CSV table of N, CA and C in Angstrom, one decimal:
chain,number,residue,atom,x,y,z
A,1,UNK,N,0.8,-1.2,0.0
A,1,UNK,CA,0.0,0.0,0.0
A,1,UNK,C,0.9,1.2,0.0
A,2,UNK,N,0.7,2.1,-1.4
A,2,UNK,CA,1.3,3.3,-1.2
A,2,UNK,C,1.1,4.9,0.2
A,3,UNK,N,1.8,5.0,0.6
A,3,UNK,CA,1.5,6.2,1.7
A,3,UNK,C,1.8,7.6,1.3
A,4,UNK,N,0.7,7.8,1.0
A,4,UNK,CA,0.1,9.6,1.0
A,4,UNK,C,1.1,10.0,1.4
A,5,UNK,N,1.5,11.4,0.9
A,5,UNK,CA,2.3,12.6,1.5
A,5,UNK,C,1.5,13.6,1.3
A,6,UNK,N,1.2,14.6,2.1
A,6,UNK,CA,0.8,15.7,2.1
A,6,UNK,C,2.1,16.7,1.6
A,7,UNK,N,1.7,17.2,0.6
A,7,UNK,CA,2.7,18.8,0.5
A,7,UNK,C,2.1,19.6,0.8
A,8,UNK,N,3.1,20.3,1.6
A,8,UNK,CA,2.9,21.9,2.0
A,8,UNK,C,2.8,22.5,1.1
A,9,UNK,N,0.9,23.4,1.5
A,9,UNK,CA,0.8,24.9,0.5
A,9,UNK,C,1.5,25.9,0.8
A,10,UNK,N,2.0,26.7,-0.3
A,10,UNK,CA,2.9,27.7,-0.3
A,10,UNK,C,2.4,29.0,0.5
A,11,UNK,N,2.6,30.2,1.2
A,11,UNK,CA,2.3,31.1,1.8
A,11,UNK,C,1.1,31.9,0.6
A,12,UNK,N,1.5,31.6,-0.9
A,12,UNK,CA,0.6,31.9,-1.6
A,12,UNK,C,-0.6,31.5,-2.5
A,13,UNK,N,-0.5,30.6,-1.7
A,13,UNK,CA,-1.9,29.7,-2.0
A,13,UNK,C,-2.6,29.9,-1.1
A,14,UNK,N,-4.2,29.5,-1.8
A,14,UNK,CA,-5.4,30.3,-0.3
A,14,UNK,C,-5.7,28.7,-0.1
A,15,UNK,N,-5.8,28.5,0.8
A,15,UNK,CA,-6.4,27.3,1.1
A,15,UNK,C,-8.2,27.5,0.9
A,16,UNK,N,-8.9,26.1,0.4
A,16,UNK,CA,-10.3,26.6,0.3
A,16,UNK,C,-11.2,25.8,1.6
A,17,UNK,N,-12.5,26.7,1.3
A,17,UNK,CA,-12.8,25.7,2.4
A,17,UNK,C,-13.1,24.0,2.3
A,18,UNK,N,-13.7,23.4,2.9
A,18,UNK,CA,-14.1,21.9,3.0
A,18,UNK,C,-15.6,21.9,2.3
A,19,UNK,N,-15.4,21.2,1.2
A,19,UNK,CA,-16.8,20.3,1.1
A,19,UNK,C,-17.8,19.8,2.2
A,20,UNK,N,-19.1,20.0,2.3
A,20,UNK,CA,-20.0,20.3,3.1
A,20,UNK,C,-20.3,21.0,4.0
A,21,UNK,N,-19.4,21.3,4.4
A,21,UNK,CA,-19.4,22.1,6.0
A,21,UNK,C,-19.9,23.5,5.5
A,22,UNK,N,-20.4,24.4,4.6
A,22,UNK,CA,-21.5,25.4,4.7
A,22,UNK,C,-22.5,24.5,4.4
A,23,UNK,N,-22.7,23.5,4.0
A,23,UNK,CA,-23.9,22.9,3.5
A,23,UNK,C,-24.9,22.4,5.0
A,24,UNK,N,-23.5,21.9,5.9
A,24,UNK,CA,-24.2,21.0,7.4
A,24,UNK,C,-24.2,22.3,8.0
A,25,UNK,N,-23.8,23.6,7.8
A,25,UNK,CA,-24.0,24.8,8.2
A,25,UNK,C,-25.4,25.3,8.3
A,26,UNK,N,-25.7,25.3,7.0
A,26,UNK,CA,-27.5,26.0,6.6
A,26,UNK,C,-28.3,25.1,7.0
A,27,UNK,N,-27.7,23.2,6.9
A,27,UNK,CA,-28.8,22.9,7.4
A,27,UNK,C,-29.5,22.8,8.9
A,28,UNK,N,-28.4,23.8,9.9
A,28,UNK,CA,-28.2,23.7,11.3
A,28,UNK,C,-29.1,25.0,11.7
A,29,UNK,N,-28.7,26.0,10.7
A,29,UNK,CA,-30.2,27.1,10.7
A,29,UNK,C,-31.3,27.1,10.4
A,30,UNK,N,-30.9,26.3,9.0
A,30,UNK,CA,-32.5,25.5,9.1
A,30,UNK,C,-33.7,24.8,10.2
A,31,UNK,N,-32.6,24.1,10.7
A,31,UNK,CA,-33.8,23.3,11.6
A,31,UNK,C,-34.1,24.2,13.0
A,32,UNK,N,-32.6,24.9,13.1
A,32,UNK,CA,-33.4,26.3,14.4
A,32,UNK,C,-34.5,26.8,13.7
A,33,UNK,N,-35.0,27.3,12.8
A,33,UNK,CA,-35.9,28.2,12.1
A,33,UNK,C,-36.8,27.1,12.1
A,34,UNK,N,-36.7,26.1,11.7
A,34,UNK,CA,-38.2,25.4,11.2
A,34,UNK,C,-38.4,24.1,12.3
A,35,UNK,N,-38.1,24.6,13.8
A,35,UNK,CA,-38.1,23.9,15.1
A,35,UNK,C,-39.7,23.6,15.4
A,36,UNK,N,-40.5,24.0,14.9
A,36,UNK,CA,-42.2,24.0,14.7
A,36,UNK,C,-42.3,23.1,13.7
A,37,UNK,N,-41.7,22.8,12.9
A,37,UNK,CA,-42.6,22.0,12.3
A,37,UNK,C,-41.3,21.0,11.3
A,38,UNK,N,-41.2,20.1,12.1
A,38,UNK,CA,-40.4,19.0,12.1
A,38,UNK,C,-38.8,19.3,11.4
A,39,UNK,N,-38.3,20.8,12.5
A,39,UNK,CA,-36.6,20.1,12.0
A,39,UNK,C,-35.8,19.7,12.4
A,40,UNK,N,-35.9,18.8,12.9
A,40,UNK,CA,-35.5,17.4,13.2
A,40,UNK,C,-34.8,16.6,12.2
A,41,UNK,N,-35.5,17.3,11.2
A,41,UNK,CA,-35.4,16.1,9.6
A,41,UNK,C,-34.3,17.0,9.5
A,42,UNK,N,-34.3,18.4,9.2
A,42,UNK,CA,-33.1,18.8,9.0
A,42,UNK,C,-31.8,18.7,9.6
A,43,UNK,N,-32.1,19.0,11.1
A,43,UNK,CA,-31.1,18.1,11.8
A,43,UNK,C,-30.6,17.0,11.3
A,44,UNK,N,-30.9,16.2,11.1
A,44,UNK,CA,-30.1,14.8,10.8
A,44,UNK,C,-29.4,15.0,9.5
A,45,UNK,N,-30.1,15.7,8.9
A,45,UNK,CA,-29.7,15.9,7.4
A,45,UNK,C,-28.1,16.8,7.6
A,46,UNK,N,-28.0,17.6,8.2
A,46,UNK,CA,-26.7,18.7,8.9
A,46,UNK,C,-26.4,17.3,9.2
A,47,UNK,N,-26.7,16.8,9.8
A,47,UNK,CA,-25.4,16.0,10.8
A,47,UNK,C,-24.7,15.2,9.8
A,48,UNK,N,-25.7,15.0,8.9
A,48,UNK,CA,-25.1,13.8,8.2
A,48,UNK,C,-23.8,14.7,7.0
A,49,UNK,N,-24.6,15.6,6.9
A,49,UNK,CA,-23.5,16.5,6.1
A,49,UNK,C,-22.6,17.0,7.1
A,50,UNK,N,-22.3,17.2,8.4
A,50,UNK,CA,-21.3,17.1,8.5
A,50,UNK,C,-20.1,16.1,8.9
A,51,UNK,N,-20.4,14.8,8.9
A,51,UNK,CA,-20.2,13.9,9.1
A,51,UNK,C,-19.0,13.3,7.5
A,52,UNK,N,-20.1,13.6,6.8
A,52,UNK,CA,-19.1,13.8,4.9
A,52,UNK,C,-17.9,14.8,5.2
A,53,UNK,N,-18.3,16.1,5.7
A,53,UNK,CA,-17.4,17.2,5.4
A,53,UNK,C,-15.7,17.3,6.3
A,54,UNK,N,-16.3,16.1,7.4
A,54,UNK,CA,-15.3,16.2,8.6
A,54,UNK,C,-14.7,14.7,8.0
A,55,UNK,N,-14.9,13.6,7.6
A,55,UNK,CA,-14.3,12.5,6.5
A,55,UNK,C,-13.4,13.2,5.6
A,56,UNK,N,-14.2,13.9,4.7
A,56,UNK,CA,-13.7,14.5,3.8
A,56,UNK,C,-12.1,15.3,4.2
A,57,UNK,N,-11.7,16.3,5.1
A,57,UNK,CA,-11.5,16.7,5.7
A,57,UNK,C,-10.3,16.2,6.6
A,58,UNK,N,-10.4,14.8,6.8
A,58,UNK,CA,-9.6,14.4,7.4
A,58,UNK,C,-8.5,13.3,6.9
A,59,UNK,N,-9.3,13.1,5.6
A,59,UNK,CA,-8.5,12.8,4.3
A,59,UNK,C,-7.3,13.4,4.2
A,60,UNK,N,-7.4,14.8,4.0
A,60,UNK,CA,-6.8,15.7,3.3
A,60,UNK,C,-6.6,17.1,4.2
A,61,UNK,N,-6.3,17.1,5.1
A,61,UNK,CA,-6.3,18.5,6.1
A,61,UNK,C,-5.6,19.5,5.8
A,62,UNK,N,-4.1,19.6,4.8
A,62,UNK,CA,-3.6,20.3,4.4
A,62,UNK,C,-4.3,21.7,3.0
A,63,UNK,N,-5.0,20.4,2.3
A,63,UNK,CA,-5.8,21.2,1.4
A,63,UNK,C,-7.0,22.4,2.0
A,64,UNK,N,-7.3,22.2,3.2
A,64,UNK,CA,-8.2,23.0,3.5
A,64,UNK,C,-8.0,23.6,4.3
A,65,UNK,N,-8.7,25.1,4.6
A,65,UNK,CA,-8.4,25.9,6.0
A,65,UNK,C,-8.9,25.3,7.1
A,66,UNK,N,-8.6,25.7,8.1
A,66,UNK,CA,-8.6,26.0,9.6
A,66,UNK,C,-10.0,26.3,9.5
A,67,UNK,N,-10.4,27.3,9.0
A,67,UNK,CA,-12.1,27.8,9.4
A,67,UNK,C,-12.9,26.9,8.9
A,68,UNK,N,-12.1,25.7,8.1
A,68,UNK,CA,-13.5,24.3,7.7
A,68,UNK,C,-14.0,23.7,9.4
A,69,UNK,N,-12.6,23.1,9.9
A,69,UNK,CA,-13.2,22.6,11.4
A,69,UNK,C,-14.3,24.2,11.9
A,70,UNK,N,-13.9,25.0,12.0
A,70,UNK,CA,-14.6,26.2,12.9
A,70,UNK,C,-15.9,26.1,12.4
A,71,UNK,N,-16.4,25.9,11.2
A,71,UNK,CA,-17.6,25.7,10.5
A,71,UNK,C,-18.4,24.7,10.6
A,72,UNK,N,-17.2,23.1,10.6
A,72,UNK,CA,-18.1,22.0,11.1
A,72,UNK,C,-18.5,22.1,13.0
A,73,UNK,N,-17.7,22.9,13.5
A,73,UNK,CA,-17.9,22.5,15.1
A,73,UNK,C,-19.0,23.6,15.2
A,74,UNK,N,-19.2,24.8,14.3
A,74,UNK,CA,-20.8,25.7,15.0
A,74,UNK,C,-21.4,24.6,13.8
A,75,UNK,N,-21.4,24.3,13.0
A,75,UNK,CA,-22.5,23.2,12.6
A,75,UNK,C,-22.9,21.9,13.6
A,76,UNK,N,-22.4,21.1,14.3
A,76,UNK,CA,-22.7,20.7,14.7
A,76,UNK,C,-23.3,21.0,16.0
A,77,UNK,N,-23.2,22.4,16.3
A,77,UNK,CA,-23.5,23.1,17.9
A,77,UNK,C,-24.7,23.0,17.5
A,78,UNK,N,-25.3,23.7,16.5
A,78,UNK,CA,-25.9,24.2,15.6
A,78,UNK,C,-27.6,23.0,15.3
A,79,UNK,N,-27.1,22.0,15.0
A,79,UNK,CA,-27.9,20.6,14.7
A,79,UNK,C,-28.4,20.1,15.8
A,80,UNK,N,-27.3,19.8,17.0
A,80,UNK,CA,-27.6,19.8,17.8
A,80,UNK,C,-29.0,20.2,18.9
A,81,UNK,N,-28.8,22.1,18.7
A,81,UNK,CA,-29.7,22.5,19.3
A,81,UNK,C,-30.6,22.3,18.8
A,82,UNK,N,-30.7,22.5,17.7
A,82,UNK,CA,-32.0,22.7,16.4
A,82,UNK,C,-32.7,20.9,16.8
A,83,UNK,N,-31.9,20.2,16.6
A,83,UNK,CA,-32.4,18.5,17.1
A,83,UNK,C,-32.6,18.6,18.1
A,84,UNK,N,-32.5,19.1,19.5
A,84,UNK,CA,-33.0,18.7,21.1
A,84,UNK,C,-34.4,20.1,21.1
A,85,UNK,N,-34.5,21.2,20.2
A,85,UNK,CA,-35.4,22.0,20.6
A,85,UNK,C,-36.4,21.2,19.7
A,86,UNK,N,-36.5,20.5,18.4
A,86,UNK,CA,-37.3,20.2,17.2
A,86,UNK,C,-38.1,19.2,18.3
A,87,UNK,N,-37.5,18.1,18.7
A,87,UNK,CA,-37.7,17.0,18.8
A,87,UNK,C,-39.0,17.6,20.6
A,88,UNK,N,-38.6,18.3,21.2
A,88,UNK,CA,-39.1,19.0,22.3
A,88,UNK,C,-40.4,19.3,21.8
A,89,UNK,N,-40.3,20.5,21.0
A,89,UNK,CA,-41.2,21.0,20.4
A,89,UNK,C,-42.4,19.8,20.1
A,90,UNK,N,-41.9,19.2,19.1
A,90,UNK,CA,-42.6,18.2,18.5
A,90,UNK,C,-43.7,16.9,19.7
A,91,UNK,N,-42.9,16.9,20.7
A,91,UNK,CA,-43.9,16.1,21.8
A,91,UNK,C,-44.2,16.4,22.4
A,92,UNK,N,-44.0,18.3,22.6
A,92,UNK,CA,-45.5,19.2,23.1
A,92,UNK,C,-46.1,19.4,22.5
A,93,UNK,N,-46.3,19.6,20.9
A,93,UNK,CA,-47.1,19.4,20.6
A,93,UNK,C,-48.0,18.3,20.2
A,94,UNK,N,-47.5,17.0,20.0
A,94,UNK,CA,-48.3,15.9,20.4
A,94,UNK,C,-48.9,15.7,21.6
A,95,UNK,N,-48.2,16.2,22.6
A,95,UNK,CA,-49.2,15.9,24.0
A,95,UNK,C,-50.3,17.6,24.1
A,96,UNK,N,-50.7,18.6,23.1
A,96,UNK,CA,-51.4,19.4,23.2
A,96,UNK,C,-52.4,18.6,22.3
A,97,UNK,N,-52.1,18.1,21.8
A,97,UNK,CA,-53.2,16.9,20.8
A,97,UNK,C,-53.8,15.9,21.2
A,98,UNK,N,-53.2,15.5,22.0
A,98,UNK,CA,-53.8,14.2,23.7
A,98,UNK,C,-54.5,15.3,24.1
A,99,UNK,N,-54.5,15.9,24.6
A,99,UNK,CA,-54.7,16.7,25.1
A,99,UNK,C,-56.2,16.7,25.0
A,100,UNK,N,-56.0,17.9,24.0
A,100,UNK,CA,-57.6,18.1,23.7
A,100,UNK,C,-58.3,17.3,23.1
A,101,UNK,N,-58.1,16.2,22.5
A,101,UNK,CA,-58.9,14.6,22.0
A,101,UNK,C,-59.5,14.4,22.8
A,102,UNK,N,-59.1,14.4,24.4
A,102,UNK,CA,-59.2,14.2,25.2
A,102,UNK,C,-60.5,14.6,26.0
């Protein structure tokens, strides 16, 4: 099995960012904003993109900046919240539905 070398980018190269990580980004706003009405689904969807982006990522760390991790770690802060408020939300509003069935 051949082993990888990373070369060093030169002072004048930009490093770019990582694949996914704005993607598991928006989808971590997304599901704060749409916490009423099932983002949850988004959540998983962030996680899962960031889960590609930090793979991806760890592949290859020289090719990419520093502000990719900074991106995947408020993404995942991000999914997080948006998944523990979604999921909250979501079983008070099923028990305001017991509720008055009731």
């Amino acid at each position: 099995m051949e082993e990888q070398t990373s070369q060093p980018v030169s002072a004048n190269e930009k490093k770019k960012m990582g694949p996914h990580a704005i993607s598991a980004l928006i989808w971590g706003i997304f599901s704060i904003v749409t916490m009423v009405y099932f983002g949850w689904v988004a959540s998983i969807i962030g996680f899962s993109q960031r889960s590609k982006g930090l793979r991806v990522y760890n592949e290859n760390p020289g090719t990419y900046s520093e502000k990719t991790l900074n991106v995947l770690r408020t993404a995942k802060t991000l999914n997080l919240i948006g998944l523990i408020v979604s999921v909250v939300t979501t079983v008070l509003f099923l028990l305001v539905i017991v509720a008055a069935a009731m």
